[in-house]
């Protein structure tokens, strides 16, 4: 009975109410109160989403939450899966760390607007993780995108303006494609509910219109999921935008778009075998392109940006493969990516002339190890699973290519590590809180595979997405 | 340069041709109603108690989308406020007398039309968004012709109260009926002004929010866009 | 059929503008044209032969068109407007920093000015 209280709608409703009240908070207590309210909200939401994730473990096929009390295909539903709930927890956690980090930032004005945008970015991505309706997914995508635009241009510098306008143009063209995809899907299947669409599609089959719809969904989510060649906006954004925002982009909008692709490609369309090869190659090219570009970068922020694109490519390969092992790999790689890249970006904002600050050396080591998916980091298991999945499906060329470019990744990451490690600077105490917290979490994560129950959790995470009859 | 244009044309023509062909063959124009549409046409009046099915879908069946939509508008406002810095308003040339006097006559009429549209949103075509745009256009005309700025604080408060009201009505639904945005008020008689439970209330809140948000956006653009 | 082609052509024109124009304001106009095309496409997908507006009226008993796309389009229009406003604000910001809204000039200035990376 008490578990029923962990209704994600409660989280979304309360968060929205608090964001809407932002002008009032500001009038009552200035930006200090706006900050305090946001911090409390993020902390509360993180804990709340842990509760939701626990509740989701009790529903192997995913928890359906009806909105407005209408029967599923007719009203909007949330389809809360363990996977989505976990990622959503991470979003709020990173948002919490980011706002702590941003508390020493005085150049973000007006501050209350800044906090509101951070909240809405986190909220939009967690909506994308939780929703079970195709059009609702689009609405949340747009919320996430607009919050991302606002945050990305917020500093009003030369670089941010330039990076943001490229981002906006690409994302807006993508959203037009997304709507065309929805029009095709709705016209053909006559439903907007994901699970219902999945069932209807089985009787209809992958006709020409559906193939087009898949392609447009790919374009639509590819921009935010950072798929080549739609990811050309990303390196500039990653270079110029403040690091706490980037941490949130990585855990929020980019992961949410990848998750949306998972929903459409694996859940609704059921991994159409005809298009599988193409998707895998797109992912591989994304990975290879990003790693090669990262290798030749002279600025650490930019190298990190490209490394992050590479990770997105790997996640895309894993999702597109869509087999049981591959989905497990995608789950682990996503979490690994959030943790390691967020640590590195938090530190990257504080790098001086001589290298990284001395008091965050341990998080730095962890961040680098995570970025190349080495133990002690759960990305290690993710990559192993991905290799196993590729081998099992018989894609040996891709196996070799991924291994090859992983070595490139290790090479340049090592280079940066050597040049940064010996730094003597000092990171401000408030700011170093964020990378240290993340390091603790990732350290705890490493022990997870040794806990006997954890493999069950992995099975549980991918269960709602597996269709009978797919591999 | 030439090549780029030709390639763009080829891409566009291919896009239009392929999509139009597959749409026409698989979803012919004017095809029968889909499963969803049939359900709505048959049951909306019974389930929500209002005759305007589009409003019923926007506010009730897909009310959550609408909540997201107002959030998107809020984001636009936040973004514009965040990106465009506040600047001293430049002296602008005075508007033509026709405009100056015309606004005094037209302004209340536009407002009245907007209010009418929002109040009858659940009965006739129209509703919160349309009305919001109409009302905002009145304020916009006001700002343009008198080249003054309105008290933005007041708009921000209106918007924030209206938005919070919408979200809280949704949350109240969880406790009253077990689902977010559950319609917990009596539905009344079909075609009555006071009918449809929470639908007209939500739509009025949306109207308030949209109008104040759009006014804010325009006002900020006028301010921030002024060249130094 | 004509409606589909018309709507898709609008999207196509918008895409063409986005692909070929350098002026950011023109690009935004292109995006907005494409948005209108998408909205028209959604509406035409929901059309029923001989259907009327999906609003119940006393004494009127005609088949109604699909109300769902209309509701979706209402949402899509608002989202389009919001994005356009935000994008315009960013363009104003670009103009403030670079003194131009031509994308190729902006890119050249970025590469020349910052220099540190290509």
PDB file of C-alpha atoms in Angstrom, chain B residues 2-160:
ATOM      1  CA  UNK B   2      25.495  24.997 -57.758  1.00  0.00           C
ATOM      2  CA  UNK B   3      26.010  21.367 -56.911  1.00  0.00           C
ATOM      3  CA  UNK B   4      24.786  21.914 -53.385  1.00  0.00           C
ATOM      4  CA  UNK B   5      21.527  23.397 -54.640  1.00  0.00           C
ATOM      5  CA  UNK B   6      20.981  20.573 -57.091  1.00  0.00           C
ATOM      6  CA  UNK B   7      21.668  17.986 -54.415  1.00  0.00           C
ATOM      7  CA  UNK B   8      19.268  19.751 -52.073  1.00  0.00           C
ATOM      8  CA  UNK B   9      16.551  19.715 -54.726  1.00  0.00           C
ATOM      9  CA  UNK B  10      17.129  16.045 -55.452  1.00  0.00           C
ATOM     10  CA  UNK B  11      16.913  15.244 -51.772  1.00  0.00           C
ATOM     11  CA  UNK B  12      13.752  17.269 -51.309  1.00  0.00           C
ATOM     12  CA  UNK B  13      11.990  15.800 -54.343  1.00  0.00           C
ATOM     13  CA  UNK B  14      12.937  12.283 -53.311  1.00  0.00           C
ATOM     14  CA  UNK B  15      11.680  12.947 -49.803  1.00  0.00           C
ATOM     15  CA  UNK B  16       8.339  14.314 -50.989  1.00  0.00           C
ATOM     16  CA  UNK B  17       7.878  11.582 -53.580  1.00  0.00           C
ATOM     17  CA  UNK B  18       8.701   8.628 -51.365  1.00  0.00           C
ATOM     18  CA  UNK B  19       6.715   9.794 -48.366  1.00  0.00           C
ATOM     19  CA  UNK B  20       3.696  10.842 -50.434  1.00  0.00           C
ATOM     20  CA  UNK B  21       3.709   7.543 -52.305  1.00  0.00           C
ATOM     21  CA  UNK B  22       3.918   5.367 -49.226  1.00  0.00           C
ATOM     22  CA  UNK B  23       1.355   7.452 -47.381  1.00  0.00           C
ATOM     23  CA  UNK B  24      -1.107   7.331 -50.242  1.00  0.00           C
ATOM     24  CA  UNK B  25      -0.741   3.587 -50.742  1.00  0.00           C
ATOM     25  CA  UNK B  26      -0.901   2.657 -47.085  1.00  0.00           C
ATOM     26  CA  UNK B  27      -2.862   5.440 -45.435  1.00  0.00           C
ATOM     27  CA  UNK B  28      -5.056   6.723 -48.281  1.00  0.00           C
ATOM     28  CA  UNK B  29      -6.332  10.261 -47.919  1.00  0.00           C
ATOM     29  CA  UNK B  30      -9.746  10.308 -46.303  1.00  0.00           C
ATOM     30  CA  UNK B  31      -9.423   6.751 -45.008  1.00  0.00           C
ATOM     31  CA  UNK B  32     -11.693   5.279 -42.363  1.00  0.00           C
ATOM     32  CA  UNK B  33     -11.341   6.339 -38.773  1.00  0.00           C
ATOM     33  CA  UNK B  34      -8.640   4.625 -36.772  1.00  0.00           C
ATOM     34  CA  UNK B  35      -9.376   2.572 -33.697  1.00  0.00           C
ATOM     35  CA  UNK B  36      -8.489   5.488 -31.436  1.00  0.00           C
ATOM     36  CA  UNK B  37     -10.625   7.960 -33.361  1.00  0.00           C
ATOM     37  CA  UNK B  38     -13.657   5.659 -33.361  1.00  0.00           C
ATOM     38  CA  UNK B  39     -13.421   5.297 -29.623  1.00  0.00           C
ATOM     39  CA  UNK B  40     -13.179   9.040 -29.097  1.00  0.00           C
ATOM     40  CA  UNK B  41     -16.060   9.836 -31.443  1.00  0.00           C
ATOM     41  CA  UNK B  42     -18.283   7.303 -29.723  1.00  0.00           C
ATOM     42  CA  UNK B  43     -17.392   7.793 -26.095  1.00  0.00           C
ATOM     43  CA  UNK B  44     -16.057  11.287 -25.501  1.00  0.00           C
ATOM     44  CA  UNK B  45     -19.385  12.942 -24.800  1.00  0.00           C
ATOM     45  CA  UNK B  46     -20.236  10.202 -22.319  1.00  0.00           C
ATOM     46  CA  UNK B  47     -16.872  10.032 -20.573  1.00  0.00           C
ATOM     47  CA  UNK B  48     -15.912  13.661 -20.273  1.00  0.00           C
ATOM     48  CA  UNK B  49     -19.256  15.398 -20.591  1.00  0.00           C
ATOM     49  CA  UNK B  50     -18.237  17.975 -23.176  1.00  0.00           C
ATOM     50  CA  UNK B  51     -19.171  18.243 -26.852  1.00  0.00           C
ATOM     51  CA  UNK B  52     -15.851  19.527 -28.208  1.00  0.00           C
ATOM     52  CA  UNK B  53     -13.863  16.367 -28.785  1.00  0.00           C
ATOM     53  CA  UNK B  54     -10.635  18.137 -29.579  1.00  0.00           C
ATOM     54  CA  UNK B  55     -10.780  19.946 -26.261  1.00  0.00           C
ATOM     55  CA  UNK B  56     -11.639  16.686 -24.551  1.00  0.00           C
ATOM     56  CA  UNK B  57      -8.550  15.062 -25.992  1.00  0.00           C
ATOM     57  CA  UNK B  58      -6.297  18.045 -25.386  1.00  0.00           C
ATOM     58  CA  UNK B  59      -7.322  18.631 -21.807  1.00  0.00           C
ATOM     59  CA  UNK B  60      -8.582  15.288 -20.607  1.00  0.00           C
ATOM     60  CA  UNK B  61      -7.395  12.225 -22.513  1.00  0.00           C
ATOM     61  CA  UNK B  62      -4.061  13.737 -23.399  1.00  0.00           C
ATOM     62  CA  UNK B  63      -3.984  16.358 -20.667  1.00  0.00           C
ATOM     63  CA  UNK B  64      -0.486  15.355 -19.715  1.00  0.00           C
ATOM     64  CA  UNK B  65       0.755  16.394 -23.157  1.00  0.00           C
ATOM     65  CA  UNK B  66      -0.847  19.745 -22.592  1.00  0.00           C
ATOM     66  CA  UNK B  67       0.912  20.131 -19.278  1.00  0.00           C
ATOM     67  CA  UNK B  68       4.120  19.441 -21.151  1.00  0.00           C
ATOM     68  CA  UNK B  69       3.117  21.965 -23.774  1.00  0.00           C
ATOM     69  CA  UNK B  70       2.673  24.761 -21.251  1.00  0.00           C
ATOM     70  CA  UNK B  71       6.033  23.775 -19.869  1.00  0.00           C
ATOM     71  CA  UNK B  72       7.537  24.184 -23.328  1.00  0.00           C
ATOM     72  CA  UNK B  73       6.090  27.686 -23.499  1.00  0.00           C
ATOM     73  CA  UNK B  74       7.506  28.428 -20.080  1.00  0.00           C
ATOM     74  CA  UNK B  75      10.857  27.194 -21.351  1.00  0.00           C
ATOM     75  CA  UNK B  76      10.685  29.605 -24.256  1.00  0.00           C
ATOM     76  CA  UNK B  77      10.055  32.435 -21.819  1.00  0.00           C
ATOM     77  CA  UNK B  78      12.867  31.315 -19.542  1.00  0.00           C
ATOM     78  CA  UNK B  79      15.199  30.919 -22.471  1.00  0.00           C
ATOM     79  CA  UNK B  80      14.437  34.366 -23.846  1.00  0.00           C
ATOM     80  CA  UNK B  81      14.846  35.937 -20.415  1.00  0.00           C
ATOM     81  CA  UNK B  82      18.066  34.027 -19.861  1.00  0.00           C
ATOM     82  CA  UNK B  83      19.631  34.659 -23.234  1.00  0.00           C
ATOM     83  CA  UNK B  84      18.671  38.259 -23.853  1.00  0.00           C
ATOM     84  CA  UNK B  85      20.136  40.523 -21.187  1.00  0.00           C
ATOM     85  CA  UNK B  86      18.164  43.395 -19.763  1.00  0.00           C
ATOM     86  CA  UNK B  87      18.902  46.662 -21.395  1.00  0.00           C
ATOM     87  CA  UNK B  88      17.786  50.236 -21.056  1.00  0.00           C
ATOM     88  CA  UNK B  89      14.953  50.805 -23.414  1.00  0.00           C
ATOM     89  CA  UNK B  90      15.910  53.052 -26.308  1.00  0.00           C
ATOM     90  CA  UNK B  91      13.757  55.982 -27.253  1.00  0.00           C
ATOM     91  CA  UNK B  92      11.476  54.862 -30.028  1.00  0.00           C
ATOM     92  CA  UNK B  93       9.668  57.022 -32.520  1.00  0.00           C
ATOM     93  CA  UNK B  94       6.145  57.807 -31.453  1.00  0.00           C
ATOM     94  CA  UNK B  95       3.433  55.759 -33.112  1.00  0.00           C
ATOM     95  CA  UNK B  96       1.016  57.226 -35.611  1.00  0.00           C
ATOM     96  CA  UNK B  97      -2.068  58.899 -34.059  1.00  0.00           C
ATOM     97  CA  UNK B  98      -4.368  56.430 -35.814  1.00  0.00           C
ATOM     98  CA  UNK B  99      -2.660  53.598 -34.015  1.00  0.00           C
ATOM     99  CA  UNK B 100      -2.553  55.519 -30.766  1.00  0.00           C
ATOM    100  CA  UNK B 101      -6.282  56.157 -30.761  1.00  0.00           C
ATOM    101  CA  UNK B 102      -7.230  52.925 -32.409  1.00  0.00           C
ATOM    102  CA  UNK B 103      -5.638  50.873 -29.684  1.00  0.00           C
ATOM    103  CA  UNK B 104      -7.914  52.385 -27.081  1.00  0.00           C
ATOM    104  CA  UNK B 105     -10.950  51.137 -28.948  1.00  0.00           C
ATOM    105  CA  UNK B 106      -9.606  47.816 -30.102  1.00  0.00           C
ATOM    106  CA  UNK B 107      -7.795  46.735 -26.957  1.00  0.00           C
ATOM    107  CA  UNK B 108     -10.857  45.953 -24.801  1.00  0.00           C
ATOM    108  CA  UNK B 109     -12.598  44.281 -27.722  1.00  0.00           C
ATOM    109  CA  UNK B 110      -9.696  41.939 -28.352  1.00  0.00           C
ATOM    110  CA  UNK B 111      -9.519  41.115 -24.672  1.00  0.00           C
ATOM    111  CA  UNK B 112     -13.236  40.390 -24.606  1.00  0.00           C
ATOM    112  CA  UNK B 113     -12.972  38.082 -27.603  1.00  0.00           C
ATOM    113  CA  UNK B 114     -10.109  36.264 -25.936  1.00  0.00           C
ATOM    114  CA  UNK B 115     -12.030  35.794 -22.722  1.00  0.00           C
ATOM    115  CA  UNK B 116     -15.061  34.540 -24.641  1.00  0.00           C
ATOM    116  CA  UNK B 117     -12.957  31.999 -26.520  1.00  0.00           C
ATOM    117  CA  UNK B 118     -11.362  30.623 -23.400  1.00  0.00           C
ATOM    118  CA  UNK B 119     -14.593  30.357 -21.438  1.00  0.00           C
ATOM    119  CA  UNK B 120     -16.338  28.491 -24.243  1.00  0.00           C
ATOM    120  CA  UNK B 121     -13.308  26.352 -25.041  1.00  0.00           C
ATOM    121  CA  UNK B 122     -15.106  23.153 -24.140  1.00  0.00           C
ATOM    122  CA  UNK B 123     -18.228  23.934 -26.177  1.00  0.00           C
ATOM    123  CA  UNK B 124     -17.078  25.635 -29.371  1.00  0.00           C
ATOM    124  CA  UNK B 125     -13.889  25.645 -31.396  1.00  0.00           C
ATOM    125  CA  UNK B 126     -11.230  27.444 -29.434  1.00  0.00           C
ATOM    126  CA  UNK B 127      -9.767  27.186 -25.993  1.00  0.00           C
ATOM    127  CA  UNK B 128      -6.883  28.167 -23.821  1.00  0.00           C
ATOM    128  CA  UNK B 129      -4.135  28.282 -26.413  1.00  0.00           C
ATOM    129  CA  UNK B 130      -6.089  30.168 -29.023  1.00  0.00           C
ATOM    130  CA  UNK B 131      -7.428  32.580 -26.437  1.00  0.00           C
ATOM    131  CA  UNK B 132      -3.994  32.983 -24.956  1.00  0.00           C
ATOM    132  CA  UNK B 133      -2.645  34.009 -28.334  1.00  0.00           C
ATOM    133  CA  UNK B 134      -5.526  36.444 -28.866  1.00  0.00           C
ATOM    134  CA  UNK B 135      -5.083  38.076 -25.465  1.00  0.00           C
ATOM    135  CA  UNK B 136      -1.336  38.246 -25.898  1.00  0.00           C
ATOM    136  CA  UNK B 137      -1.848  39.933 -29.253  1.00  0.00           C
ATOM    137  CA  UNK B 138      -3.882  42.623 -27.504  1.00  0.00           C
ATOM    138  CA  UNK B 139      -1.042  43.292 -25.093  1.00  0.00           C
ATOM    139  CA  UNK B 140       1.443  43.175 -27.901  1.00  0.00           C
ATOM    140  CA  UNK B 141      -0.494  45.792 -29.836  1.00  0.00           C
ATOM    141  CA  UNK B 142      -0.582  47.878 -26.687  1.00  0.00           C
ATOM    142  CA  UNK B 143       3.165  47.660 -26.238  1.00  0.00           C
ATOM    143  CA  UNK B 144       3.933  48.362 -29.868  1.00  0.00           C
ATOM    144  CA  UNK B 145       1.680  51.366 -30.196  1.00  0.00           C
ATOM    145  CA  UNK B 146       2.395  53.051 -26.889  1.00  0.00           C
ATOM    146  CA  UNK B 147       6.030  51.875 -26.989  1.00  0.00           C
ATOM    147  CA  UNK B 148       5.929  51.207 -23.277  1.00  0.00           C
ATOM    148  CA  UNK B 149       6.537  48.092 -21.303  1.00  0.00           C
ATOM    149  CA  UNK B 150       4.083  46.468 -19.066  1.00  0.00           C
ATOM    150  CA  UNK B 151       4.784  45.381 -15.533  1.00  0.00           C
ATOM    151  CA  UNK B 152       6.398  42.045 -16.265  1.00  0.00           C
ATOM    152  CA  UNK B 153       6.375  40.991 -12.626  1.00  0.00           C
ATOM    153  CA  UNK B 154       2.609  40.845 -12.702  1.00  0.00           C
ATOM    154  CA  UNK B 155       2.666  38.663 -15.808  1.00  0.00           C
ATOM    155  CA  UNK B 156       5.269  36.374 -14.264  1.00  0.00           C
ATOM    156  CA  UNK B 157       3.115  35.944 -11.178  1.00  0.00           C
ATOM    157  CA  UNK B 158      -0.053  35.272 -13.186  1.00  0.00           C
ATOM    158  CA  UNK B 159       1.780  32.709 -15.224  1.00  0.00           C
ATOM    159  CA  UNK B 160       3.312  31.027 -12.230  1.00  0.00           C
TER     160      UNK B 160
END
